């Protein structure tokens, strides 16, 4: 996880919102589908919802790029990373 703020990340609009029910299986499936299309996505969640960004990234098999407040940026894993994990 990087602590550096990339201006491109700030311009990125949230495409996945996690609501009152928390991070469900359907939410993870949506994150995976969007990562296939975009490679980098921003996920936001409600203030009263407890979300562990590292757990979400692991469940979606994504790279956790950054977390700021109630927002996280996820990136699709590259082919090299997938091979190393096997």
PDB file of C-alpha atoms in Angstrom:
ATOM      1  CA  UNK A   1       0.000   0.000   0.000  1.00  0.00           C
ATOM      2  CA  UNK A   2       1.442   3.350  -0.981  1.00  0.00           C
ATOM      3  CA  UNK A   3       1.201   6.472   1.130  1.00  0.00           C
ATOM      4  CA  UNK A   4       2.020   8.747  -1.767  1.00  0.00           C
ATOM      5  CA  UNK A   5      -0.996  10.580  -3.186  1.00  0.00           C
ATOM      6  CA  UNK A   6      -1.112  10.285  -6.957  1.00  0.00           C
ATOM      7  CA  UNK A   7      -3.096  13.121  -8.592  1.00  0.00           C
ATOM      8  CA  UNK A   8      -4.616  10.587 -11.004  1.00  0.00           C
ATOM      9  CA  UNK A   9      -6.077   8.708  -8.021  1.00  0.00           C
ATOM     10  CA  UNK A  10      -7.743  11.877  -6.752  1.00  0.00           C
ATOM     11  CA  UNK A  11      -9.497  12.378 -10.093  1.00  0.00           C
ATOM     12  CA  UNK A  12     -10.776   8.793 -10.073  1.00  0.00           C
ATOM     13  CA  UNK A  13     -14.514   8.633  -9.282  1.00  0.00           C
ATOM     14  CA  UNK A  14     -15.842   5.915  -6.944  1.00  0.00           C
ATOM     15  CA  UNK A  15     -17.498   3.141  -8.933  1.00  0.00           C
ATOM     16  CA  UNK A  16     -18.361   0.785  -6.073  1.00  0.00           C
ATOM     17  CA  UNK A  17     -20.190   1.814  -2.894  1.00  0.00           C
ATOM     18  CA  UNK A  18     -20.401  -0.444   0.160  1.00  0.00           C
ATOM     19  CA  UNK A  19     -23.620   0.154   2.074  1.00  0.00           C
ATOM     20  CA  UNK A  20     -25.205  -0.806   5.384  1.00  0.00           C
ATOM     21  CA  UNK A  21     -24.954  -4.530   4.699  1.00  0.00           C
ATOM     22  CA  UNK A  22     -21.173  -4.305   4.498  1.00  0.00           C
ATOM     23  CA  UNK A  23     -19.009  -6.069   1.972  1.00  0.00           C
ATOM     24  CA  UNK A  24     -21.123  -8.921   0.623  1.00  0.00           C
ATOM     25  CA  UNK A  25     -20.264 -11.612  -1.912  1.00  0.00           C
ATOM     26  CA  UNK A  26     -22.156  -9.601  -4.536  1.00  0.00           C
ATOM     27  CA  UNK A  27     -19.979  -6.573  -3.762  1.00  0.00           C
ATOM     28  CA  UNK A  28     -16.807  -8.635  -4.214  1.00  0.00           C
ATOM     29  CA  UNK A  29     -18.129  -9.985  -7.534  1.00  0.00           C
ATOM     30  CA  UNK A  30     -18.822  -6.419  -8.701  1.00  0.00           C
ATOM     31  CA  UNK A  31     -15.308  -5.312  -7.705  1.00  0.00           C
ATOM     32  CA  UNK A  32     -13.798  -8.234  -9.642  1.00  0.00           C
ATOM     33  CA  UNK A  33     -15.925  -7.456 -12.721  1.00  0.00           C
ATOM     34  CA  UNK A  34     -14.982  -3.782 -12.665  1.00  0.00           C
ATOM     35  CA  UNK A  35     -11.287  -4.526 -12.198  1.00  0.00           C
ATOM     36  CA  UNK A  36     -11.382  -6.671 -15.350  1.00  0.00           C
ATOM     37  CA  UNK A  37     -12.710  -3.677 -17.292  1.00  0.00           C
ATOM     38  CA  UNK A  38     -10.792  -0.793 -15.712  1.00  0.00           C
ATOM     39  CA  UNK A  39      -7.685  -2.212 -13.941  1.00  0.00           C
ATOM     40  CA  UNK A  40      -7.985   0.508 -11.228  1.00  0.00           C
ATOM     41  CA  UNK A  41     -11.146   1.370  -9.282  1.00  0.00           C
ATOM     42  CA  UNK A  42     -12.125   3.438  -6.266  1.00  0.00           C
ATOM     43  CA  UNK A  43     -14.379   1.958  -3.584  1.00  0.00           C
ATOM     44  CA  UNK A  44     -16.175   4.005  -0.903  1.00  0.00           C
ATOM     45  CA  UNK A  45     -18.175   2.885   2.101  1.00  0.00           C
ATOM     46  CA  UNK A  46     -20.596   4.446   4.565  1.00  0.00           C
ATOM     47  CA  UNK A  47     -19.268   5.996   7.775  1.00  0.00           C
ATOM     48  CA  UNK A  48     -21.219   3.617   9.985  1.00  0.00           C
ATOM     49  CA  UNK A  49     -20.051   0.527   8.072  1.00  0.00           C
ATOM     50  CA  UNK A  50     -16.986  -1.386   9.182  1.00  0.00           C
ATOM     51  CA  UNK A  51     -14.835  -2.437   6.233  1.00  0.00           C
ATOM     52  CA  UNK A  52     -11.317  -3.871   6.299  1.00  0.00           C
ATOM     53  CA  UNK A  53      -9.695  -2.760   3.020  1.00  0.00           C
ATOM     54  CA  UNK A  54      -7.032  -5.488   3.159  1.00  0.00           C
ATOM     55  CA  UNK A  55      -9.696  -8.189   3.499  1.00  0.00           C
ATOM     56  CA  UNK A  56     -11.675  -6.755   0.586  1.00  0.00           C
ATOM     57  CA  UNK A  57      -8.552  -6.630  -1.609  1.00  0.00           C
ATOM     58  CA  UNK A  58      -7.645 -10.213  -0.703  1.00  0.00           C
ATOM     59  CA  UNK A  59     -11.188 -11.470  -1.386  1.00  0.00           C
ATOM     60  CA  UNK A  60     -11.227  -9.728  -4.779  1.00  0.00           C
ATOM     61  CA  UNK A  61      -7.663 -10.891  -5.561  1.00  0.00           C
ATOM     62  CA  UNK A  62      -6.654  -7.269  -6.081  1.00  0.00           C
ATOM     63  CA  UNK A  63      -3.812  -5.014  -5.006  1.00  0.00           C
ATOM     64  CA  UNK A  64      -4.674  -2.436  -2.350  1.00  0.00           C
ATOM     65  CA  UNK A  65      -3.128   0.756  -3.733  1.00  0.00           C
ATOM     66  CA  UNK A  66      -4.216   3.242  -1.071  1.00  0.00           C
ATOM     67  CA  UNK A  67      -6.710   3.926   1.694  1.00  0.00           C
ATOM     68  CA  UNK A  68      -7.821   7.357   2.766  1.00  0.00           C
ATOM     69  CA  UNK A  69     -10.674   7.733   5.223  1.00  0.00           C
ATOM     70  CA  UNK A  70     -13.593   5.643   3.966  1.00  0.00           C
ATOM     71  CA  UNK A  71     -12.176   5.265   0.458  1.00  0.00           C
ATOM     72  CA  UNK A  72      -9.823   2.689  -1.032  1.00  0.00           C
ATOM     73  CA  UNK A  73      -8.210   2.326  -4.420  1.00  0.00           C
ATOM     74  CA  UNK A  74      -7.813  -1.191  -5.805  1.00  0.00           C
ATOM     75  CA  UNK A  75      -5.810  -2.338  -8.812  1.00  0.00           C
ATOM     76  CA  UNK A  76      -5.953  -5.581 -10.752  1.00  0.00           C
ATOM     77  CA  UNK A  77      -3.014  -7.882 -10.190  1.00  0.00           C
ATOM     78  CA  UNK A  78      -0.586  -8.225 -13.050  1.00  0.00           C
ATOM     79  CA  UNK A  79       0.171 -11.531 -14.735  1.00  0.00           C
ATOM     80  CA  UNK A  80       3.534 -11.777 -12.934  1.00  0.00           C
ATOM     81  CA  UNK A  81       1.894 -11.422  -9.525  1.00  0.00           C
ATOM     82  CA  UNK A  82      -0.695 -14.109 -10.355  1.00  0.00           C
ATOM     83  CA  UNK A  83       2.059 -16.548 -11.349  1.00  0.00           C
ATOM     84  CA  UNK A  84       4.033 -15.864  -8.151  1.00  0.00           C
ATOM     85  CA  UNK A  85       0.966 -16.587  -5.973  1.00  0.00           C
ATOM     86  CA  UNK A  86       0.399 -20.084  -7.452  1.00  0.00           C
TER      87      UNK A  86
END
